[in-house]
mmCIF file of N, CA, C and O in Angstrom:
data_model
loop_
_atom_site.group_PDB
_atom_site.id
_atom_site.type_symbol
_atom_site.label_atom_id
_atom_site.label_comp_id
_atom_site.label_asym_id
_atom_site.label_seq_id
_atom_site.Cartn_x
_atom_site.Cartn_y
_atom_site.Cartn_z
ATOM 1 N N MET A 20 -130.199 -24.479 33.071
ATOM 2 C CA MET A 20 -128.775 -24.373 32.858
ATOM 3 C C MET A 20 -128.419 -22.924 32.554
ATOM 4 O O MET A 20 -129.237 -22.164 32.065
ATOM 5 N N LEU A 21 -127.166 -22.600 32.819
ATOM 6 C CA LEU A 21 -126.662 -21.259 32.527
ATOM 7 C C LEU A 21 -125.691 -21.329 31.358
ATOM 8 O O LEU A 21 -124.909 -22.279 31.232
ATOM 9 N N TYR A 22 -125.735 -20.299 30.536
ATOM 10 C CA TYR A 22 -124.883 -20.199 29.351
ATOM 11 C C TYR A 22 -124.300 -18.796 29.293
ATOM 12 O O TYR A 22 -125.029 -17.811 29.458
ATOM 13 N N VAL A 23 -123.000 -18.724 29.056
ATOM 14 C CA VAL A 23 -122.317 -17.434 28.975
ATOM 15 C C VAL A 23 -122.069 -17.104 27.510
ATOM 16 O O VAL A 23 -121.472 -17.899 26.776
ATOM 17 N N ALA A 24 -122.539 -15.932 27.107
ATOM 18 C CA ALA A 24 -122.294 -15.430 25.762
ATOM 19 C C ALA A 24 -121.219 -14.353 25.847
ATOM 20 O O ALA A 24 -121.427 -13.324 26.486
ATOM 21 N N MET A 25 -120.082 -14.622 25.241
ATOM 22 C CA MET A 25 -119.003 -13.643 25.139
ATOM 23 C C MET A 25 -119.225 -12.895 23.833
ATOM 24 O O MET A 25 -119.254 -13.511 22.767
ATOM 25 N N LEU A 26 -119.390 -11.582 23.919
ATOM 26 C CA LEU A 26 -119.721 -10.758 22.759
ATOM 27 C C LEU A 26 -118.582 -9.768 22.506
ATOM 28 O O LEU A 26 -118.498 -8.721 23.155
ATOM 29 N N THR A 27 -117.715 -10.097 21.570
ATOM 30 C CA THR A 27 -116.554 -9.266 21.255
ATOM 31 C C THR A 27 -116.913 -8.296 20.132
ATOM 32 O O THR A 27 -117.417 -8.706 19.080
ATOM 33 N N ILE A 28 -116.635 -7.022 20.360
ATOM 34 C CA ILE A 28 -116.948 -5.991 19.364
ATOM 35 C C ILE A 28 -115.989 -6.113 18.187
ATOM 36 O O ILE A 28 -114.774 -6.168 18.366
ATOM 37 N N ILE A 29 -116.560 -6.130 16.981
ATOM 38 C CA ILE A 29 -115.742 -6.164 15.768
ATOM 39 C C ILE A 29 -115.964 -4.922 14.909
ATOM 40 O O ILE A 29 -115.196 -4.663 13.990
ATOM 41 N N ASP A 30 -117.015 -4.152 15.207
ATOM 42 C CA ASP A 30 -117.280 -2.904 14.481
ATOM 43 C C ASP A 30 -117.766 -1.872 15.505
ATOM 44 O O ASP A 30 -118.936 -1.868 15.882
ATOM 45 N N GLN A 31 -116.843 -1.017 15.963
ATOM 46 C CA GLN A 31 -117.159 -0.057 17.029
ATOM 47 C C GLN A 31 -118.296 0.882 16.643
ATOM 48 O O GLN A 31 -119.174 1.162 17.460
ATOM 49 N N ASP A 32 -118.279 1.414 15.420
ATOM 50 C CA ASP A 32 -119.312 2.362 14.999
ATOM 51 C C ASP A 32 -120.682 1.703 14.938
ATOM 52 O O ASP A 32 -121.674 2.256 15.435
ATOM 53 N N LEU A 33 -120.749 0.531 14.332
ATOM 54 C CA LEU A 33 -122.008 -0.194 14.253
ATOM 55 C C LEU A 33 -122.486 -0.585 15.647
ATOM 56 O O LEU A 33 -123.674 -0.479 15.963
ATOM 57 N N ASN A 34 -121.570 -1.007 16.497
ATOM 58 C CA ASN A 34 -121.919 -1.382 17.862
ATOM 59 C C ASN A 34 -122.544 -0.200 18.602
ATOM 60 O O ASN A 34 -123.561 -0.359 19.282
ATOM 61 N N ALA A 35 -121.951 0.977 18.473
ATOM 62 C CA ALA A 35 -122.475 2.167 19.148
ATOM 63 C C ALA A 35 -123.891 2.476 18.667
ATOM 64 O O ALA A 35 -124.763 2.863 19.463
ATOM 65 N N LYS A 36 -124.130 2.282 17.402
ATOM 66 C CA LYS A 36 -125.450 2.548 16.809
ATOM 67 C C LYS A 36 -126.500 1.553 17.312
ATOM 68 O O LYS A 36 -127.639 1.917 17.591
ATOM 69 N N ILE A 37 -126.114 0.288 17.440
ATOM 70 C CA ILE A 37 -127.050 -0.784 17.787
ATOM 71 C C ILE A 37 -127.178 -0.999 19.295
ATOM 72 O O ILE A 37 -128.135 -1.611 19.762
ATOM 73 N N ARG A 38 -126.244 -0.473 20.074
ATOM 74 C CA ARG A 38 -126.209 -0.737 21.512
ATOM 75 C C ARG A 38 -127.552 -0.474 22.218
ATOM 76 O O ARG A 38 -127.965 -1.287 23.058
ATOM 77 N N PRO A 39 -128.274 0.625 21.926
ATOM 78 C CA PRO A 39 -129.570 0.806 22.605
ATOM 79 C C PRO A 39 -130.543 -0.355 22.358
ATOM 80 O O PRO A 39 -131.229 -0.793 23.287
ATOM 81 N N ALA A 40 -130.578 -0.881 21.147
ATOM 82 C CA ALA A 40 -131.451 -2.027 20.852
ATOM 83 C C ALA A 40 -130.962 -3.269 21.588
ATOM 84 O O ALA A 40 -131.766 -4.078 22.068
ATOM 85 N N HIS A 41 -129.650 -3.434 21.686
ATOM 86 C CA HIS A 41 -129.059 -4.552 22.430
ATOM 87 C C HIS A 41 -129.489 -4.488 23.896
ATOM 88 O O HIS A 41 -129.932 -5.485 24.473
ATOM 89 N N LEU A 42 -129.389 -3.290 24.498
ATOM 90 C CA LEU A 42 -129.760 -3.139 25.906
ATOM 91 C C LEU A 42 -131.253 -3.383 26.116
ATOM 92 O O LEU A 42 -131.644 -4.025 27.096
ATOM 93 N N ASP A 43 -132.086 -2.899 25.204
ATOM 94 C CA ASP A 43 -133.522 -3.161 25.289
ATOM 95 C C ASP A 43 -133.800 -4.662 25.205
ATOM 96 O O ASP A 43 -134.633 -5.191 25.950
ATOM 97 N N TYR A 44 -133.094 -5.339 24.295
ATOM 98 C CA TYR A 44 -133.287 -6.776 24.094
ATOM 99 C C TYR A 44 -132.935 -7.570 25.355
ATOM 100 O O TYR A 44 -133.737 -8.379 25.831
ATOM 101 N N ILE A 45 -131.748 -7.315 25.914
ATOM 102 C CA ILE A 45 -131.357 -8.114 27.088
ATOM 103 C C ILE A 45 -132.171 -7.721 28.322
ATOM 104 O O ILE A 45 -132.417 -8.557 29.182
ATOM 105 N N ASN A 46 -132.620 -6.474 28.396
ATOM 106 C CA ASN A 46 -133.475 -6.066 29.509
ATOM 107 C C ASN A 46 -134.818 -6.792 29.451
ATOM 108 O O ASN A 46 -135.340 -7.244 30.480
ATOM 109 N N GLU A 47 -135.373 -6.925 28.260
ATOM 110 C CA GLU A 47 -136.634 -7.647 28.104
ATOM 111 C C GLU A 47 -136.452 -9.125 28.478
ATOM 112 O O GLU A 47 -137.307 -9.709 29.155
ATOM 113 N N LEU A 48 -135.339 -9.722 28.061
ATOM 114 C CA LEU A 48 -135.073 -11.125 28.428
ATOM 115 C C LEU A 48 -134.869 -11.271 29.937
ATOM 116 O O LEU A 48 -135.266 -12.277 30.527
ATOM 117 N N TYR A 49 -134.274 -10.270 30.565
ATOM 118 C CA TYR A 49 -134.125 -10.288 32.026
ATOM 119 C C TYR A 49 -135.504 -10.330 32.685
ATOM 120 O O TYR A 49 -135.735 -11.113 33.612
ATOM 121 N N LYS A 50 -136.413 -9.497 32.194
ATOM 122 C CA LYS A 50 -137.770 -9.466 32.749
ATOM 123 C C LYS A 50 -138.478 -10.808 32.583
ATOM 124 O O LYS A 50 -139.340 -11.166 33.389
ATOM 125 N N GLN A 51 -138.116 -11.561 31.544
ATOM 126 C CA GLN A 51 -138.705 -12.877 31.284
ATOM 127 C C GLN A 51 -137.984 -13.998 32.041
ATOM 128 O O GLN A 51 -138.354 -15.157 31.933
ATOM 129 N N GLY A 52 -136.923 -13.656 32.776
ATOM 130 C CA GLY A 52 -136.164 -14.661 33.515
ATOM 131 C C GLY A 52 -135.168 -15.421 32.664
ATOM 132 O O GLY A 52 -134.669 -16.468 33.080
ATOM 133 N N LYS A 53 -134.840 -14.900 31.483
ATOM 134 C CA LYS A 53 -133.921 -15.579 30.569
ATOM 135 C C LYS A 53 -132.503 -15.024 30.624
ATOM 136 O O LYS A 53 -131.570 -15.653 30.135
ATOM 137 N N VAL A 54 -132.323 -13.830 31.181
ATOM 138 C CA VAL A 54 -130.991 -13.255 31.389
ATOM 139 C C VAL A 54 -130.786 -13.095 32.883
ATOM 140 O O VAL A 54 -131.626 -12.523 33.583
ATOM 141 N N VAL A 55 -129.662 -13.619 33.377
ATOM 142 C CA VAL A 55 -129.339 -13.556 34.793
ATOM 143 C C VAL A 55 -128.518 -12.311 35.099
ATOM 144 O O VAL A 55 -128.747 -11.621 36.092
ATOM 145 N N MET A 56 -127.564 -12.028 34.223
ATOM 146 C CA MET A 56 -126.646 -10.920 34.438
ATOM 147 C C MET A 56 -125.996 -10.580 33.110
ATOM 148 O O MET A 56 -125.878 -11.436 32.233
ATOM 149 N N ALA A 57 -125.568 -9.326 32.969
ATOM 150 C CA ALA A 57 -124.895 -8.909 31.741
ATOM 151 C C ALA A 57 -124.091 -7.649 32.030
ATOM 152 O O ALA A 57 -124.366 -6.936 33.000
ATOM 153 N N GLY A 58 -123.113 -7.380 31.178
ATOM 154 C CA GLY A 58 -122.367 -6.139 31.321
ATOM 155 C C GLY A 58 -121.156 -6.091 30.426
ATOM 156 O O GLY A 58 -120.700 -7.116 29.910
ATOM 157 N N PRO A 59 -120.629 -4.875 30.257
ATOM 158 C CA PRO A 59 -119.458 -4.683 29.401
ATOM 159 C C PRO A 59 -118.159 -4.992 30.146
ATOM 160 O O PRO A 59 -118.106 -4.931 31.376
ATOM 161 N N PHE A 60 -117.134 -5.302 29.376
ATOM 162 C CA PHE A 60 -115.792 -5.412 29.939
ATOM 163 C C PHE A 60 -115.211 -4.006 30.051
ATOM 164 O O PHE A 60 -115.527 -3.129 29.238
ATOM 165 N N THR A 61 -114.380 -3.776 31.039
ATOM 166 C CA THR A 61 -113.843 -2.438 31.260
ATOM 167 C C THR A 61 -112.883 -1.991 30.169
ATOM 168 O O THR A 61 -112.623 -0.798 30.035
ATOM 169 N N ASP A 62 -112.376 -2.916 29.353
ATOM 170 C CA ASP A 62 -111.485 -2.534 28.256
ATOM 171 C C ASP A 62 -112.251 -2.062 27.018
ATOM 172 O O ASP A 62 -111.654 -1.725 26.002
ATOM 173 N N LYS A 63 -113.591 -2.070 27.117
ATOM 174 C CA LYS A 63 -114.481 -1.590 26.051
ATOM 175 C C LYS A 63 -114.379 -2.397 24.754
ATOM 176 O O LYS A 63 -114.702 -1.910 23.686
ATOM 177 N N LYS A 64 -113.967 -3.656 24.862
ATOM 178 C CA LYS A 64 -113.849 -4.513 23.679
ATOM 179 C C LYS A 64 -115.004 -5.496 23.550
ATOM 180 O O LYS A 64 -114.996 -6.344 22.670
ATOM 181 N N GLY A 65 -115.991 -5.372 24.424
ATOM 182 C CA GLY A 65 -117.132 -6.268 24.366
ATOM 183 C C GLY A 65 -117.746 -6.448 25.733
ATOM 184 O O GLY A 65 -117.552 -5.627 26.633
ATOM 185 N N GLY A 66 -118.494 -7.534 25.877
ATOM 186 C CA GLY A 66 -119.143 -7.813 27.146
ATOM 187 C C GLY A 66 -119.640 -9.234 27.182
ATOM 188 O O GLY A 66 -119.325 -10.035 26.301
ATOM 189 N N LEU A 67 -120.416 -9.533 28.220
ATOM 190 C CA LEU A 67 -120.977 -10.875 28.308
ATOM 191 C C LEU A 67 -122.405 -10.815 28.795
ATOM 192 O O LEU A 67 -122.813 -9.853 29.445
ATOM 193 N N VAL A 68 -123.136 -11.846 28.452
ATOM 194 C CA VAL A 68 -124.509 -12.027 28.900
ATOM 195 C C VAL A 68 -124.599 -13.449 29.436
ATOM 196 O O VAL A 68 -124.134 -14.393 28.791
ATOM 197 N N ILE A 69 -125.192 -13.604 30.616
ATOM 198 C CA ILE A 69 -125.430 -14.935 31.166
ATOM 199 C C ILE A 69 -126.911 -15.242 30.983
ATOM 200 O O ILE A 69 -127.778 -14.550 31.535
ATOM 201 N N TYR A 70 -127.179 -16.254 30.157
ATOM 202 C CA TYR A 70 -128.539 -16.676 29.861
ATOM 203 C C TYR A 70 -128.930 -17.850 30.737
ATOM 204 O O TYR A 70 -128.100 -18.713 31.043
ATOM 205 N N LYS A 71 -130.208 -17.916 31.095
ATOM 206 C CA LYS A 71 -130.782 -19.082 31.759
ATOM 207 C C LYS A 71 -131.710 -19.715 30.736
ATOM 208 O O LYS A 71 -132.682 -19.090 30.294
ATOM 209 N N ALA A 72 -131.410 -20.948 30.334
ATOM 210 C CA ALA A 72 -132.182 -21.613 29.287
ATOM 211 C C ALA A 72 -132.274 -23.107 29.591
ATOM 212 O O ALA A 72 -131.421 -23.666 30.286
ATOM 213 N N ASP A 73 -133.294 -23.734 29.042
ATOM 214 C CA ASP A 73 -133.491 -25.171 29.252
ATOM 215 C C ASP A 73 -132.518 -26.014 28.433
ATOM 216 O O ASP A 73 -132.174 -27.122 28.836
ATOM 217 N N THR A 74 -132.111 -25.479 27.274
ATOM 218 C CA THR A 74 -131.207 -26.222 26.397
ATOM 219 C C THR A 74 -130.188 -25.262 25.789
ATOM 220 O O THR A 74 -130.398 -24.048 25.742
ATOM 221 N N GLN A 75 -129.103 -25.827 25.280
ATOM 222 C CA GLN A 75 -128.113 -25.017 24.592
ATOM 223 C C GLN A 75 -128.710 -24.404 23.323
ATOM 224 O O GLN A 75 -128.383 -23.283 22.959
ATOM 225 N N GLU A 76 -129.606 -25.138 22.681
ATOM 226 C CA GLU A 76 -130.252 -24.620 21.477
ATOM 227 C C GLU A 76 -131.064 -23.364 21.781
ATOM 228 O O GLU A 76 -131.043 -22.397 21.022
ATOM 229 N N GLU A 77 -131.773 -23.371 22.903
ATOM 230 C CA GLU A 77 -132.542 -22.192 23.297
ATOM 231 C C GLU A 77 -131.606 -21.023 23.588
ATOM 232 O O GLU A 77 -131.841 -19.897 23.138
ATOM 233 N N ALA A 78 -130.545 -21.280 24.328
ATOM 234 C CA ALA A 78 -129.587 -20.221 24.645
ATOM 235 C C ALA A 78 -128.954 -19.660 23.374
ATOM 236 O O ALA A 78 -128.799 -18.440 23.235
ATOM 237 N N LEU A 79 -128.617 -20.540 22.444
ATOM 238 C CA LEU A 79 -128.029 -20.097 21.183
ATOM 239 C C LEU A 79 -129.009 -19.238 20.398
ATOM 240 O O LEU A 79 -128.646 -18.195 19.857
ATOM 241 N N ARG A 80 -130.260 -19.646 20.362
ATOM 242 C CA ARG A 80 -131.283 -18.857 19.657
ATOM 243 C C ARG A 80 -131.418 -17.472 20.285
ATOM 244 O O ARG A 80 -131.457 -16.459 19.585
ATOM 245 N N LEU A 81 -131.475 -17.426 21.614
ATOM 246 C CA LEU A 81 -131.578 -16.134 22.310
ATOM 247 C C LEU A 81 -130.372 -15.252 21.999
ATOM 248 O O LEU A 81 -130.521 -14.061 21.715
ATOM 249 N N ALA A 82 -129.183 -15.826 22.046
ATOM 250 C CA ALA A 82 -127.960 -15.055 21.796
ATOM 251 C C ALA A 82 -127.883 -14.586 20.347
ATOM 252 O O ALA A 82 -127.474 -13.455 20.074
ATOM 253 N N GLN A 83 -128.281 -15.436 19.420
ATOM 254 C CA GLN A 83 -128.214 -15.073 18.000
ATOM 255 C C GLN A 83 -129.244 -14.013 17.617
ATOM 256 O O GLN A 83 -129.070 -13.323 16.614
ATOM 257 N N GLU A 84 -130.307 -13.877 18.407
ATOM 258 C CA GLU A 84 -131.323 -12.861 18.144
ATOM 259 C C GLU A 84 -130.943 -11.490 18.703
ATOM 260 O O GLU A 84 -131.618 -10.498 18.430
ATOM 261 N N ASP A 85 -129.872 -11.420 19.473
ATOM 262 C CA ASP A 85 -129.411 -10.140 20.003
ATOM 263 C C ASP A 85 -129.043 -9.237 18.820
ATOM 264 O O ASP A 85 -128.302 -9.664 17.924
ATOM 265 N N PRO A 86 -129.540 -8.006 18.788
ATOM 266 C CA PRO A 86 -129.260 -7.121 17.653
ATOM 267 C C PRO A 86 -127.769 -6.936 17.339
ATOM 268 O O PRO A 86 -127.410 -6.848 16.157
ATOM 269 N N VAL A 87 -126.905 -6.914 18.343
ATOM 270 C CA VAL A 87 -125.471 -6.734 18.049
ATOM 271 C C VAL A 87 -124.866 -7.948 17.366
ATOM 272 O O VAL A 87 -123.879 -7.829 16.637
ATOM 273 N N VAL A 88 -125.454 -9.120 17.582
ATOM 274 C CA VAL A 88 -125.004 -10.341 16.906
ATOM 275 C C VAL A 88 -125.641 -10.417 15.520
ATOM 276 O O VAL A 88 -124.949 -10.661 14.526
ATOM 277 N N LYS A 89 -126.955 -10.186 15.457
ATOM 278 C CA LYS A 89 -127.671 -10.265 14.177
ATOM 279 C C LYS A 89 -127.094 -9.314 13.140
ATOM 280 O O LYS A 89 -127.008 -9.649 11.961
ATOM 281 N N GLN A 90 -126.692 -8.136 13.580
ATOM 282 C CA GLN A 90 -126.203 -7.135 12.636
ATOM 283 C C GLN A 90 -124.674 -7.126 12.538
ATOM 284 O O GLN A 90 -124.087 -6.238 11.948
ATOM 285 N N ARG A 91 -124.065 -8.131 13.142
ATOM 286 C CA ARG A 91 -122.622 -8.381 13.028
ATOM 287 C C ARG A 91 -121.732 -7.248 13.532
ATOM 288 O O ARG A 91 -120.673 -6.978 12.978
ATOM 289 N N ALA A 92 -122.177 -6.631 14.626
ATOM 290 C CA ALA A 92 -121.331 -5.655 15.309
ATOM 291 C C ALA A 92 -120.415 -6.368 16.303
ATOM 292 O O ALA A 92 -119.368 -5.837 16.675
ATOM 293 N N ARG A 93 -120.822 -7.565 16.724
ATOM 294 C CA ARG A 93 -120.043 -8.362 17.683
ATOM 295 C C ARG A 93 -120.052 -9.832 17.277
ATOM 296 O O ARG A 93 -121.006 -10.315 16.684
ATOM 297 N N THR A 94 -118.995 -10.511 17.641
ATOM 298 C CA THR A 94 -118.960 -11.962 17.480
ATOM 299 C C THR A 94 -119.610 -12.599 18.703
ATOM 300 O O THR A 94 -119.749 -11.952 19.751
ATOM 301 N N LEU A 95 -119.961 -13.844 18.583
ATOM 302 C CA LEU A 95 -120.613 -14.583 19.660
ATOM 303 C C LEU A 95 -119.852 -15.865 19.940
ATOM 304 O O LEU A 95 -119.583 -16.647 19.029
ATOM 305 N N GLU A 96 -119.510 -16.060 21.205
ATOM 306 C CA GLU A 96 -119.003 -17.348 21.683
ATOM 307 C C GLU A 96 -119.904 -17.743 22.842
ATOM 308 O O GLU A 96 -119.997 -17.008 23.835
ATOM 309 N N LEU A 97 -120.594 -18.864 22.725
ATOM 310 C CA LEU A 97 -121.541 -19.319 23.746
ATOM 311 C C LEU A 97 -121.016 -20.582 24.397
ATOM 312 O O LEU A 97 -120.653 -21.538 23.708
ATOM 313 N N ARG A 98 -120.995 -20.567 25.736
ATOM 314 C CA ARG A 98 -120.512 -21.735 26.479
ATOM 315 C C ARG A 98 -121.424 -22.018 27.653
ATOM 316 O O ARG A 98 -121.888 -21.099 28.323
ATOM 317 N N GLU A 99 -121.680 -23.311 27.883
ATOM 318 C CA GLU A 99 -122.440 -23.704 29.063
ATOM 319 C C GLU A 99 -121.579 -23.443 30.289
ATOM 320 O O GLU A 99 -120.362 -23.668 30.275
ATOM 321 N N TRP A 100 -122.217 -22.974 31.372
ATOM 322 C CA TRP A 100 -121.470 -22.584 32.560
ATOM 323 C C TRP A 100 -122.059 -23.258 33.788
ATOM 324 O O TRP A 100 -123.282 -23.291 33.969
ATOM 325 N N SER A 101 -121.195 -23.799 34.616
ATOM 326 C CA SER A 101 -121.613 -24.430 35.862
ATOM 327 C C SER A 101 -120.920 -23.706 37.015
ATOM 328 O O SER A 101 -119.782 -24.040 37.382
ATOM 329 N N PRO A 102 -121.566 -22.702 37.612
ATOM 330 C CA PRO A 102 -120.912 -21.942 38.679
ATOM 331 C C PRO A 102 -120.735 -22.779 39.936
ATOM 332 O O PRO A 102 -121.534 -23.674 40.227
ATOM 333 N N LEU A 103 -119.665 -22.484 40.645
ATOM 334 C CA LEU A 103 -119.433 -23.139 41.937
ATOM 335 C C LEU A 103 -120.409 -22.600 42.957
ATOM 336 O O LEU A 103 -120.853 -21.451 42.873
ATOM 337 N N GLU A 104 -120.726 -23.415 43.927
ATOM 338 C CA GLU A 104 -121.559 -22.967 45.030
ATOM 339 C C GLU A 104 -120.672 -22.780 46.252
ATOM 340 O O GLU A 104 -119.992 -23.707 46.678
ATOM 341 N N PHE A 105 -120.674 -21.567 46.766
ATOM 342 C CA PHE A 105 -119.835 -21.219 47.906
ATOM 343 C C PHE A 105 -120.665 -21.211 49.183
ATOM 344 O O PHE A 105 -121.859 -20.962 49.141
ATOM 345 N N PRO A 106 -120.086 -21.484 50.322
ATOM 346 C CA PRO A 106 -118.677 -21.790 50.518
ATOM 347 C C PRO A 106 -118.357 -23.221 50.090
ATOM 348 O O PRO A 106 -119.211 -24.106 50.142
ATOM 349 N N LEU A 107 -117.126 -23.403 49.639
ATOM 350 C CA LEU A 107 -116.657 -24.739 49.248
ATOM 351 C C LEU A 107 -116.275 -25.511 50.503
ATOM 352 O O LEU A 107 -115.735 -24.955 51.447
ATOM 353 N N GLY A 108 -116.546 -26.826 50.473
ATOM 354 C CA GLY A 108 -116.113 -27.688 51.561
ATOM 355 C C GLY A 108 -116.882 -27.476 52.756
ATOM 356 O O GLY A 108 -117.104 -27.428 53.765
#
């Protein structure tokens, strides 16, 4: 299953400090096949990570271990996602 983590920045200074650890963390999960895609929003208010996990509990654990979440630089909203398969019809 796929899970989308919406990560809204709540402390810009702390986020800037922790961002390298955040990028290292999601890059390592990508190498393990646990992150499908990730990136910042162009308004610079946060970003999203798409996790591939067997359960919502696993996805939540992965998202909560992200340094920007653990150190409270960003909030976390996690939702299960079912992408459409194109072409439709």
